[in-house]
Tab-separated table of C-alpha atoms in Angstrom:
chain	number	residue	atom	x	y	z
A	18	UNK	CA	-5.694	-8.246	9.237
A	19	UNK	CA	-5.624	-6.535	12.666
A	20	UNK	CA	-2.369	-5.599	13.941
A	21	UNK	CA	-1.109	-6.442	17.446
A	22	UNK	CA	-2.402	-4.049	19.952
A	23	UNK	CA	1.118	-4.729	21.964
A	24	UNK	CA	2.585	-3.452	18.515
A	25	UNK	CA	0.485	-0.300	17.527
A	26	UNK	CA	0.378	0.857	21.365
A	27	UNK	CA	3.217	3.198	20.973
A	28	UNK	CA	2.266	4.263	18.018
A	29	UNK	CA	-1.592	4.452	19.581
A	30	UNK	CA	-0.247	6.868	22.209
A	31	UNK	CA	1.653	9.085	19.955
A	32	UNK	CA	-1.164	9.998	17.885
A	33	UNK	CA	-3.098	10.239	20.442
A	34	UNK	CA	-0.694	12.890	22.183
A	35	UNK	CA	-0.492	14.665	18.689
A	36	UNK	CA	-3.744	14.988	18.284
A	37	UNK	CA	-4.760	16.531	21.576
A	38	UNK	CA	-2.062	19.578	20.545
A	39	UNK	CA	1.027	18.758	21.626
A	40	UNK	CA	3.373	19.791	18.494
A	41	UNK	CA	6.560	17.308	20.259
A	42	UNK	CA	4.421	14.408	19.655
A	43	UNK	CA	2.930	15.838	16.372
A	44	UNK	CA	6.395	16.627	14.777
A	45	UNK	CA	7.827	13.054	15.812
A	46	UNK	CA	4.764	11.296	13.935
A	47	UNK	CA	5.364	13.693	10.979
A	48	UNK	CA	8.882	12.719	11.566
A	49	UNK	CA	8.143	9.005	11.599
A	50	UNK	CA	5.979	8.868	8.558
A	51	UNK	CA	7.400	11.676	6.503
A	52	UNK	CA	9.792	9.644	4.140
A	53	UNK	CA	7.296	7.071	4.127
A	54	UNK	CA	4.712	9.930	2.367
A	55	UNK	CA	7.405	11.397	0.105
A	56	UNK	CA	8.417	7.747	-1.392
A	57	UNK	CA	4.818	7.085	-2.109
A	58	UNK	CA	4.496	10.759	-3.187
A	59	UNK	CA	7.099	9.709	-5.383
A	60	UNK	CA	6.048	6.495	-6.225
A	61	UNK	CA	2.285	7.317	-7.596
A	62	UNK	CA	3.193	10.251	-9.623
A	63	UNK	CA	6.488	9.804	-10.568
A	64	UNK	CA	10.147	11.014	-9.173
A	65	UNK	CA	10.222	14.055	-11.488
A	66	UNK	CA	6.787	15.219	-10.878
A	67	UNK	CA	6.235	18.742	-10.231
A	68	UNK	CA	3.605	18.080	-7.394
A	69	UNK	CA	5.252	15.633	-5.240
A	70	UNK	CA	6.509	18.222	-2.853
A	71	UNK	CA	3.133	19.784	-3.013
A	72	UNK	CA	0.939	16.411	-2.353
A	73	UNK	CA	3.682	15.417	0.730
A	74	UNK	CA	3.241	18.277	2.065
A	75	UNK	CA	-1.183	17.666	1.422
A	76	UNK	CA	-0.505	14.298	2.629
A	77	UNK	CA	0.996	15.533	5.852
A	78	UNK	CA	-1.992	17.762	6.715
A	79	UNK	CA	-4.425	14.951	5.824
A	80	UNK	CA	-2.494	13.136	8.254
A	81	UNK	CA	-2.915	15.756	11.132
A	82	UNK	CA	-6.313	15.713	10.062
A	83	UNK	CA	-6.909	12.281	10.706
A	84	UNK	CA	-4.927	11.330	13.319
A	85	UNK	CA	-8.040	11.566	15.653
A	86	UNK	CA	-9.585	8.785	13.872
A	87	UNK	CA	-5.750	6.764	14.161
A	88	UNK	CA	-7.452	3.437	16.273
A	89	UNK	CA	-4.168	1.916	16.124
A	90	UNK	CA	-5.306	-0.714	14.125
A	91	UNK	CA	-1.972	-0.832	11.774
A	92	UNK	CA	1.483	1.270	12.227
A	93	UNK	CA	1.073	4.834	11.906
A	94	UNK	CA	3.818	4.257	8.745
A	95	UNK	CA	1.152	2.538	7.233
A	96	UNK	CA	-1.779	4.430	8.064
A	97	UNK	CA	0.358	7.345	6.838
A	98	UNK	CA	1.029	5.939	3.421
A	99	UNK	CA	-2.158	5.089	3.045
A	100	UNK	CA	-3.541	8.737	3.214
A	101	UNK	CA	-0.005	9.708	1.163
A	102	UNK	CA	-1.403	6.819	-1.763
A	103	UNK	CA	-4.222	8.365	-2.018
A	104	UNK	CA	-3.519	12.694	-1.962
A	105	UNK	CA	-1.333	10.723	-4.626
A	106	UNK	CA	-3.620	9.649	-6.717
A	107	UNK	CA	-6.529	12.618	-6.341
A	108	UNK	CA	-2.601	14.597	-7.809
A	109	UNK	CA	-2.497	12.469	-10.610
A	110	UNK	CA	-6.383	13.001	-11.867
A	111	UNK	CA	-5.855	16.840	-10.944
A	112	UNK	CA	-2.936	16.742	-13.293
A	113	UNK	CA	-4.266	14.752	-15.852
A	114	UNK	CA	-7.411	17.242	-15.744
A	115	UNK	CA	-5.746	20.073	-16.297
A	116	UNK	CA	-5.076	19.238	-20.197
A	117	UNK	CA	-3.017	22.578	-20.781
A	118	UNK	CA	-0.761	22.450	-17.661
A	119	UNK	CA	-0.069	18.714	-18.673
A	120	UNK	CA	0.556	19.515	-22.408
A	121	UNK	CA	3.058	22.232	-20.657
A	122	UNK	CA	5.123	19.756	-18.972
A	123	UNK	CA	4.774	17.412	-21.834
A	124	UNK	CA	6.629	20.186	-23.947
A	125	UNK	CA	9.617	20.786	-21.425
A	126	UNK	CA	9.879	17.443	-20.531
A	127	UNK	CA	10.080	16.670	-24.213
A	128	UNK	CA	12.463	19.823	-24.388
A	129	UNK	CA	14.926	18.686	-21.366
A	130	UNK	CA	15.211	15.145	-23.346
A	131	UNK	CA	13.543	12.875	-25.706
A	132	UNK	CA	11.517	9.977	-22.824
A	133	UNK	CA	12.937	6.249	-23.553
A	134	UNK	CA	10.314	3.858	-24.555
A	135	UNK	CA	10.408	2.823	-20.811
A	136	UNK	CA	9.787	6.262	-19.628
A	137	UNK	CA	7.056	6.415	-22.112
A	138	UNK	CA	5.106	3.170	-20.827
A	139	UNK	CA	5.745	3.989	-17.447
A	140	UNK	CA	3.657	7.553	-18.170
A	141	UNK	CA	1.312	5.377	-19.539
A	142	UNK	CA	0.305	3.838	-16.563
A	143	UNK	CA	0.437	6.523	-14.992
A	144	UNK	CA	-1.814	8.117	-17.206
A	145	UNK	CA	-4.068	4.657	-17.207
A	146	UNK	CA	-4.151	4.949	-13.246
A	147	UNK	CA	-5.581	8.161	-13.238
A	148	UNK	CA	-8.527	7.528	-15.394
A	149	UNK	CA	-9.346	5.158	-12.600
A	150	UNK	CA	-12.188	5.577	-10.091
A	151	UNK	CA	-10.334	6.510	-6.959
A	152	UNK	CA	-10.888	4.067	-4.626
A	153	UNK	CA	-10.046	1.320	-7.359
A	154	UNK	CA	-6.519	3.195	-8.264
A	155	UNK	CA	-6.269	3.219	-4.558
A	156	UNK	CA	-6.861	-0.128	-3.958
A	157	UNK	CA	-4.783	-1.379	-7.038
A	158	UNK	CA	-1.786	0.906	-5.832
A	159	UNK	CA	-1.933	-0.587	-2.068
A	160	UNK	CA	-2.059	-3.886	-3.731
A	161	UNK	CA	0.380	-3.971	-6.454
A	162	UNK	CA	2.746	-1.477	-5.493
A	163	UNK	CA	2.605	-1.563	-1.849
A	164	UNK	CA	2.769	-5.297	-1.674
A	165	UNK	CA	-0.224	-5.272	0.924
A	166	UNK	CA	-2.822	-8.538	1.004
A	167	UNK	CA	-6.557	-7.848	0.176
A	168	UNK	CA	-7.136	-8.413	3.889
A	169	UNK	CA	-4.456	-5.792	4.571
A	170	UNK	CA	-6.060	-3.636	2.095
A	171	UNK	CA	-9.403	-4.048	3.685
A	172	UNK	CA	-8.244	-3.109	7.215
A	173	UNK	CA	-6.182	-0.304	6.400
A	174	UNK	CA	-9.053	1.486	4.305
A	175	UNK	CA	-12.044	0.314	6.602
A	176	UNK	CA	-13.334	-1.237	4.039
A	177	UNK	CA	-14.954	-4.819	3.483
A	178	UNK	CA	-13.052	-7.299	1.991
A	179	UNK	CA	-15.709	-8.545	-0.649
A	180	UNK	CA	-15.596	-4.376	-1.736
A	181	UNK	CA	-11.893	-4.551	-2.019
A	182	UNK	CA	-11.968	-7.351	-4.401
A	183	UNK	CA	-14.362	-6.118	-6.688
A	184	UNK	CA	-12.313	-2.800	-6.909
A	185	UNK	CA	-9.003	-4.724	-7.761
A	186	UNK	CA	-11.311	-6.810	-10.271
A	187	UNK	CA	-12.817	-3.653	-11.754
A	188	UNK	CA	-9.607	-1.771	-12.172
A	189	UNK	CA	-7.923	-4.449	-13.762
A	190	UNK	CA	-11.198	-5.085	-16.128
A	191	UNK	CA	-10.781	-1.602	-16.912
A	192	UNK	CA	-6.868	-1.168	-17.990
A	193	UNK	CA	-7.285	-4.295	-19.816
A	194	UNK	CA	-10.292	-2.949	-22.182
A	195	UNK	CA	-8.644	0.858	-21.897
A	196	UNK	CA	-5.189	-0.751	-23.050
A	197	UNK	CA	-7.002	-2.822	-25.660
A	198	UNK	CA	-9.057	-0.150	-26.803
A	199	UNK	CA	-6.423	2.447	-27.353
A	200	UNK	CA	-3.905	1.914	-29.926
A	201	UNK	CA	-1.510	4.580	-28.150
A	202	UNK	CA	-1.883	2.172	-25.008
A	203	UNK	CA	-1.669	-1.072	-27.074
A	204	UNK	CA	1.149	0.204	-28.937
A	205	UNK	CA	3.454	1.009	-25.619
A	206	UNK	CA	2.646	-0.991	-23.067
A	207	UNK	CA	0.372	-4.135	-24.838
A	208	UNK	CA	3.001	-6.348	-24.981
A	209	UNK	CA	2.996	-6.338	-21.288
A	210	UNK	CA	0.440	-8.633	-21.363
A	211	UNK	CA	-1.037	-10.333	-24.381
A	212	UNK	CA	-4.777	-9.991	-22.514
A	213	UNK	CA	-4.126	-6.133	-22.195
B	19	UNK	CA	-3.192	-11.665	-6.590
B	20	UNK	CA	-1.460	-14.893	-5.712
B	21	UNK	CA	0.909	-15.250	-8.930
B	22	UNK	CA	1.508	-12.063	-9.919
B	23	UNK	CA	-0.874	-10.811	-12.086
B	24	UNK	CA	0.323	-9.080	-15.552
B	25	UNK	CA	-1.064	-5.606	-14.933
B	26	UNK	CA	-0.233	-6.020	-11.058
B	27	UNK	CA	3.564	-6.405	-12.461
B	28	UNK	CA	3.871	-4.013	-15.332
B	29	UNK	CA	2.114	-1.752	-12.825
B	30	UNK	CA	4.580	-2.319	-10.209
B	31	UNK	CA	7.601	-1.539	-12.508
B	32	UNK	CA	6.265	1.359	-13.509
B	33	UNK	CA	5.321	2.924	-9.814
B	34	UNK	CA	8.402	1.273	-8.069
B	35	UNK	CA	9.550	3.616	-5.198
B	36	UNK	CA	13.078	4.764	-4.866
B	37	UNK	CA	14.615	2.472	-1.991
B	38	UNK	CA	17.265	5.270	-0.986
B	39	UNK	CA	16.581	8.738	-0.164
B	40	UNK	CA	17.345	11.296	-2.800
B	41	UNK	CA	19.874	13.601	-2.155
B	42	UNK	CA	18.256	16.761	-0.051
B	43	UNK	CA	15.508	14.859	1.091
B	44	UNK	CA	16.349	15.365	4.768
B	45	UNK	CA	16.151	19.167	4.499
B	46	UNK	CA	12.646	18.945	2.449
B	47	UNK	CA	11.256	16.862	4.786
B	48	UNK	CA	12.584	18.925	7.833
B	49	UNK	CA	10.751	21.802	5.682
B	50	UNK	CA	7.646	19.605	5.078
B	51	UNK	CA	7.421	19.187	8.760
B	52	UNK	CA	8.005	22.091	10.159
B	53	UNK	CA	5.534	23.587	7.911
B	54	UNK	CA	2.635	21.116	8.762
B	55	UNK	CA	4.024	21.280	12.731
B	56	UNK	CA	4.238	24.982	12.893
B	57	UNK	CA	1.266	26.660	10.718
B	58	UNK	CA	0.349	29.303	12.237
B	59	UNK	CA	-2.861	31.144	10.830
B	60	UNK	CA	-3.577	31.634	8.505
B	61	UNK	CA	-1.568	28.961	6.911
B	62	UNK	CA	-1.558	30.286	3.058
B	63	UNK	CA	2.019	31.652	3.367
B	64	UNK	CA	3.411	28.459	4.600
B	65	UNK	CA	2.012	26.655	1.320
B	66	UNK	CA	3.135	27.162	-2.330
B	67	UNK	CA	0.435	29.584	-3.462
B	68	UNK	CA	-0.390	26.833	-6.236
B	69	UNK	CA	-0.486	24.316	-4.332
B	70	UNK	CA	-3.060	26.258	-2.468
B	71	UNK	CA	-4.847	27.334	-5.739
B	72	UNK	CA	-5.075	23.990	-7.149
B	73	UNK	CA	-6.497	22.573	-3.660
B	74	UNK	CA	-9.228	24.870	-3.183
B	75	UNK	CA	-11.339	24.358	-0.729
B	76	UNK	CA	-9.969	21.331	0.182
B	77	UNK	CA	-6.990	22.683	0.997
B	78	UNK	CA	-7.824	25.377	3.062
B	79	UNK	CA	-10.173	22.754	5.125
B	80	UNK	CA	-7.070	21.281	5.416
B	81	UNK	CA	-5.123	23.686	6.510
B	82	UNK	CA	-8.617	24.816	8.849
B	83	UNK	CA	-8.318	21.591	10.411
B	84	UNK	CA	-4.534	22.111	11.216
B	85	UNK	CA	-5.410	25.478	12.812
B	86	UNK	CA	-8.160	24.481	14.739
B	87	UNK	CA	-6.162	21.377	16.119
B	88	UNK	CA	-3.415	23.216	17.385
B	89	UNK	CA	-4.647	26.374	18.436
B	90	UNK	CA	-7.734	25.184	19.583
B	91	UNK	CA	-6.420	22.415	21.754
B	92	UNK	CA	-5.573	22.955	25.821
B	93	UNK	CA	-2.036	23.945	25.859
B	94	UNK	CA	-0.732	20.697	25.706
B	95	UNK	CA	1.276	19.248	28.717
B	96	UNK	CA	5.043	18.468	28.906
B	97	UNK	CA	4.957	14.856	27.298
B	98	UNK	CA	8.028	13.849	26.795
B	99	UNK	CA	7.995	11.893	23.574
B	100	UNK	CA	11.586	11.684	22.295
B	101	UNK	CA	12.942	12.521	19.035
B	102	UNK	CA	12.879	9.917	16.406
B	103	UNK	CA	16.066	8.413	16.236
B	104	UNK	CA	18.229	9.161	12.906
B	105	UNK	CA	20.814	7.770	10.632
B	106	UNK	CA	23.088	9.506	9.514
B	107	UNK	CA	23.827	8.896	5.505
B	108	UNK	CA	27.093	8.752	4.481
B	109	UNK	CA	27.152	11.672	2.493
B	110	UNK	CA	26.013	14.647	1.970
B	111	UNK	CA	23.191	14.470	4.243
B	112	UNK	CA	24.082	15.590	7.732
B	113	UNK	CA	20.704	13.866	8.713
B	114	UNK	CA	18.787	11.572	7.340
B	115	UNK	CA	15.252	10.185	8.997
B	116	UNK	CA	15.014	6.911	9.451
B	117	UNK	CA	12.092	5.568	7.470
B	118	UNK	CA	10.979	3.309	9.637
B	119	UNK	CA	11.494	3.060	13.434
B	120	UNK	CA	10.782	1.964	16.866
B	121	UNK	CA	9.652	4.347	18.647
B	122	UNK	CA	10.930	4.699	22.118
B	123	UNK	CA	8.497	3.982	25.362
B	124	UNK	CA	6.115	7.055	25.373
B	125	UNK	CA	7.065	9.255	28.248
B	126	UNK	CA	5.484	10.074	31.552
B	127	UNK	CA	2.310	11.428	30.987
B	128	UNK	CA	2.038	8.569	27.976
B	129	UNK	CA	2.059	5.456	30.103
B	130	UNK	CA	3.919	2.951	28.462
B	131	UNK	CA	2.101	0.128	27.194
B	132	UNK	CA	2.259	-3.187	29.103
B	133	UNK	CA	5.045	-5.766	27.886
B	134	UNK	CA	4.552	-9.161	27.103
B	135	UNK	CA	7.388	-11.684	27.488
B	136	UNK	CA	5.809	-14.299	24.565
B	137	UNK	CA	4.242	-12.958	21.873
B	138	UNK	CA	0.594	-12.956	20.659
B	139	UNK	CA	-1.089	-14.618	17.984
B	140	UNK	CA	-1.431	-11.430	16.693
B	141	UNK	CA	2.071	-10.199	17.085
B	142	UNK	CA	3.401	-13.196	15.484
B	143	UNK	CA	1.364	-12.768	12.277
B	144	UNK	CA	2.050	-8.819	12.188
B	145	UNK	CA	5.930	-9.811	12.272
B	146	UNK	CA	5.285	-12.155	9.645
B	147	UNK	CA	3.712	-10.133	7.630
B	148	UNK	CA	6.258	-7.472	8.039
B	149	UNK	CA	9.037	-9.746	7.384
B	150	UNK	CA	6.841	-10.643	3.940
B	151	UNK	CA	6.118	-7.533	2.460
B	152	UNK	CA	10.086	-6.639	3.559
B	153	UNK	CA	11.161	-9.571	1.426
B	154	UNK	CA	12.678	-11.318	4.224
B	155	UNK	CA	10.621	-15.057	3.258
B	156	UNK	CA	12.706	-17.334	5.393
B	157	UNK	CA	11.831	-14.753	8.586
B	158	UNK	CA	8.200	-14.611	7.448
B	159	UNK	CA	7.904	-18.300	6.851
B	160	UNK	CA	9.496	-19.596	10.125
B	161	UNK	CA	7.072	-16.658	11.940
B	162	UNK	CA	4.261	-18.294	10.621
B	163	UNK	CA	5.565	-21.734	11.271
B	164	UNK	CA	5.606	-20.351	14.684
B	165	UNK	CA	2.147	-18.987	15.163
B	166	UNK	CA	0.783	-21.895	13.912
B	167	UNK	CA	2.736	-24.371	16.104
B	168	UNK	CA	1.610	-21.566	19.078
B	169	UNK	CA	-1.565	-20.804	18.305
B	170	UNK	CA	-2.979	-23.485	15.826
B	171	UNK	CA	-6.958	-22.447	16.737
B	172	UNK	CA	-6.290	-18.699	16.341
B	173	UNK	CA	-7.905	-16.729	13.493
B	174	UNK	CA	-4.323	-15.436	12.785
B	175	UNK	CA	-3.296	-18.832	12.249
B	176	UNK	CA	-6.376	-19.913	9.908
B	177	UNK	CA	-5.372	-16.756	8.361
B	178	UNK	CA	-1.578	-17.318	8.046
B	179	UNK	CA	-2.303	-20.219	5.949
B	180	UNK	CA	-3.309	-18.398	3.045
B	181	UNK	CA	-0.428	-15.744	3.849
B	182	UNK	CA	2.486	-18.460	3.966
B	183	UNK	CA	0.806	-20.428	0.556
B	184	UNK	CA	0.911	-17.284	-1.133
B	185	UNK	CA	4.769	-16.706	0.301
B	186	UNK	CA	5.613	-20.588	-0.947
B	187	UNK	CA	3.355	-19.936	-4.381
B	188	UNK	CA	5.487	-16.552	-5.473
B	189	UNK	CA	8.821	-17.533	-4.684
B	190	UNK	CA	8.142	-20.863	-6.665
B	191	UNK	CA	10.485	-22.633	-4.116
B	192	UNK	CA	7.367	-24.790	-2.604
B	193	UNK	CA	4.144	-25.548	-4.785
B	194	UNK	CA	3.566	-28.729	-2.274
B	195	UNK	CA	3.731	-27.152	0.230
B	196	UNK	CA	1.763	-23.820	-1.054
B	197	UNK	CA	-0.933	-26.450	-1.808
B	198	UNK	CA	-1.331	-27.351	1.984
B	199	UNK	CA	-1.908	-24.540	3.432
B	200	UNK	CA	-4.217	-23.598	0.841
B	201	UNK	CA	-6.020	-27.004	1.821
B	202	UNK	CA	-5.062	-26.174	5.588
B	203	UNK	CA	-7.288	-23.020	4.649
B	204	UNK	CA	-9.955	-24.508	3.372
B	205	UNK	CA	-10.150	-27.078	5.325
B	206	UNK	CA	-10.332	-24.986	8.570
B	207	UNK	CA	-11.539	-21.723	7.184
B	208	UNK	CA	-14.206	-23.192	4.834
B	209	UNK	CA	-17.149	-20.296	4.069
B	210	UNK	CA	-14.623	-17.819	5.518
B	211	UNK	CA	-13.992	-14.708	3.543
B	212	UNK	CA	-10.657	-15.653	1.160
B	213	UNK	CA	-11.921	-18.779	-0.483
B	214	UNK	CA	-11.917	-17.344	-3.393
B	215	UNK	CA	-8.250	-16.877	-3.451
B	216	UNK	CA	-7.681	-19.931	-1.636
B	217	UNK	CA	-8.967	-22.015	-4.370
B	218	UNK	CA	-6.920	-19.372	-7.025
B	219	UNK	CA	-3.837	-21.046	-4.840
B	220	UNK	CA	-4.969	-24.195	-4.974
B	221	UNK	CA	-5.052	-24.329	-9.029
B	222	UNK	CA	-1.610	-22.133	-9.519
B	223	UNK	CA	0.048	-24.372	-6.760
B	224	UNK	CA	-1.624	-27.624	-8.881
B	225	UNK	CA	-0.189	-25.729	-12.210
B	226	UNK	CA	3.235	-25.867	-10.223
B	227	UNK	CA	3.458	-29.056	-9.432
B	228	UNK	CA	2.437	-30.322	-13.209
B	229	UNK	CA	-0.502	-32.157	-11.909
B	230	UNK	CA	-2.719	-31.211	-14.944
B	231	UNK	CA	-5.830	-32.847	-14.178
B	232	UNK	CA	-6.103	-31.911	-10.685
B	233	UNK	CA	-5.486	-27.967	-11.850
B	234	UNK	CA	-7.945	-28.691	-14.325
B	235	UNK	CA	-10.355	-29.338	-11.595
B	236	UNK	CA	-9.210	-26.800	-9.912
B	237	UNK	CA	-9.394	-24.322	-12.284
B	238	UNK	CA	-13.110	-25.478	-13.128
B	239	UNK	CA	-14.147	-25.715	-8.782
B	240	UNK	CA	-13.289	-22.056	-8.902
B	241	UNK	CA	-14.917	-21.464	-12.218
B	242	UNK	CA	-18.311	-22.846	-10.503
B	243	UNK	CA	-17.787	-21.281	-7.341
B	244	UNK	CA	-17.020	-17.869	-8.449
B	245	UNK	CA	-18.094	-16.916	-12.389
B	246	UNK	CA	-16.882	-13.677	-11.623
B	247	UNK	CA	-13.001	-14.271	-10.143
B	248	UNK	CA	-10.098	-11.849	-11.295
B	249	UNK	CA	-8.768	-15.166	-12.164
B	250	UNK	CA	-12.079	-16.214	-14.351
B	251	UNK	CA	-10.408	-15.667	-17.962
B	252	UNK	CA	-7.159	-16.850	-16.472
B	253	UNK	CA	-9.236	-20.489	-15.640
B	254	UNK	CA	-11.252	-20.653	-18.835
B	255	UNK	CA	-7.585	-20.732	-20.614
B	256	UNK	CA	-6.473	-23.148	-18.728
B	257	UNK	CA	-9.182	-25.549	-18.367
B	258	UNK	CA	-9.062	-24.896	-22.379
B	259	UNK	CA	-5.637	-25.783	-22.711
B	260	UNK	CA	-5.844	-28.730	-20.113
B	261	UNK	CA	-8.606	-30.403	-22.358
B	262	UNK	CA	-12.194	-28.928	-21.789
């Protein structure tokens, strides 16, 4: 899908404006695409997650950073939330790397109160997501989460639409044999689908 | 997918975002800003100093990047780009930015960008799109209505097809017509890159309708045509429980 050029041109100009180094432009696209960054901040690793200020404010800079390469080929909200998806994500693999910080905020999470079983399969996923190639959590995140089409996918991430398919297909391959292979998964969250 | 597939849901539920700001988002994102804005080198102090230590170097090429755009850059000239417009919540934030917004015309040295009284093919199908993903389906269905009355041999139009049978498919309010402009798809856009999922729609909107056979057939046309579908153990059940 290619946006409307008529659309995109403001936003075309903007970035264009903020990325030559003028900080008025700059701090109205930050502006513009700032709650949009925090919700999927928010979204992909979870309200109470320690990092989300920390991958907004990652997400942000990526965004500087790539605002040269903005063609105006969607909104800058959604260009934006794309690059926020996906600092997401690479936060959610860090975190679920670093096995002694997580077991940390396992504890005082545990501490602060006992997680409801929704809670629980909700960290599951989470979890599940993370052990995901990036570009397939990416892709499954844009899709299921973001609402956007494969074709929507595909222009937003440059990437072919054949390619986006096959990562949806992969990821979901994957969480089905990871959810079926794991009686911790199976036990939680199997019954939200009698294939998983 | 087309009907919403189980881990696509369950997924969903669990990463829903938060439709409302929380409370004392305005000033973290005023902070957010201003720090990404404002950096000045070196940039570490403006960062948590884990934040920095868990990004390494990509961080600090990061934060490089920021640098060198802003300091590097010709003093930028007077554009005039206005402030994006704010609502203000009803309590306690004194300011709250508007998610989503139209930006004003860019200013002088930012020509604005030439107005068109009708819209595009393309503008149509953006707006319907937008009104989709917003959940407004009676806006997104009558825009595509409209680009395809408009512009009936546009791509956005072949395209809106399979957008506006997927629209009809979810809501469940119109399998008929879901399976026409999967057909209309077909039909127009045959070879063209979303077969696959036109002839997923095909068999759900078939599976709708209780016309067994013909989702049978479906089911089995996609089966033959792609081994390999998301939607391939999904088919094999139901050609199963349809009869073989």
């Amino acid at each position: 899908m290619q946006a409307p050029a008529d659309e995109t041109a403001p936003d075309l100009a903007l970035a264009r404006a903020a990325a030559s180094g003028d900080r008025a432009a700059l701090r109205s696209v930050l502006e513009l695409v700032g709650p949009s960054v925090l919700a999927a901040a928010r979204s992909v690793l979870g309200g109470g997650h320690p990092d989300v200020e920390d991958v907004a404010q990652e997400a942000l800079l990526g965004i500087v950073k790539a605002l040269p390469s903005f063609r105006g080929g969607s909104s800058l909200v959604h260009f934006a939330r794309r690059v926020a998806v996906r600092r997401a994500i690479d936060g959610l693999r860090n975190a679920a790397r670093a096995r002694r910080r997580s077991a940390e905020l396992d504890e005082s999470q545990a501490a602060a109160s006992e997680p409801t079983m929704l809670e629980r399969k909700h960290a599951m996923w989470r979890r599940l997501l993370a052990e995901l190639p990036a570009a397939q959590a990416e892709a499954l995140v844009l899709r299921a989460v973001e609402g956007h089409s494969i074709e929507e996918i595909a222009a937003l991430s440059d990437t072919p639409i054949e390619t986006v398919r096959s990562r949806l297909r992969l990821a979901k391959a994957a969480l089905r044999e990871r959810i079926a292979s794991d009686p911790a998964f199976a036990d939680v969250i199997g019954g939200d689908d009698d294939r998983a | 997918m087309i009907e919403r597939d189980p881990i696509e849901q369950a997924l969903a539920d669990a990463l829903r975002p938060a439709r409302a700001p929380a409370p004392g988002d305005a000033e973290l994102l005023r902070r957010l800003v201003d720090h990404a804005v404002l950096a000045p080198p070196p940039v570490a102090p403006l960062v948590r100093a884990g934040w920095l230590a868990g990004g390494g170097a990509g961080a600090a090429a990061v934060a490089a990047v920021l640098v060198v755009a802003l300091h590097r850059a010709p003093p930028p000239p007077p554009v005039r780009v206005a402030a994006v417009p704010v609502a203000t919540a009803a309590a306690p934030e004194p300011r709250v930015i508007a998610p989503v917004v139209e930006l004003p015309a860019p200013s002088a040295t930012v020509a604005p960008p030439p107005r068109v009284a009708q819209p595009s093919a393309a503008e149509l199908f953006a707006r319907a799109n937008a009104a989709r993903r917003a959940g407004r389906d009676a806006q997104a269905v009558a825009d595509y209505h409209a680009l395809q009355r408009a512009f009936p041999s546009s791509p956005e139009a072949v395209s809106s097809h399979m957008s506006l049978g997927r629209l009809l498919l979810d809501d469940r309010s119109d399998p008929a017509g879901a399976l026409a402009e999967f057909d209309r798809y077909l039909a127009r856009g045959a070879g063209s890159a979303l077969r696959e999922e036109a002839l997923i729609g095909r068999a759900l909107a078939l599976g709708q309708l209780g016309r067994a056979e013909d989702e049978r057939r479906a089911w089995k046309a996609l089966l033959s045509e792609y081994p390999h579908s998301m939607y391939a153990d999904q088919a094999r059940d139901r050609v199963a429980a349809l009869g073989g």
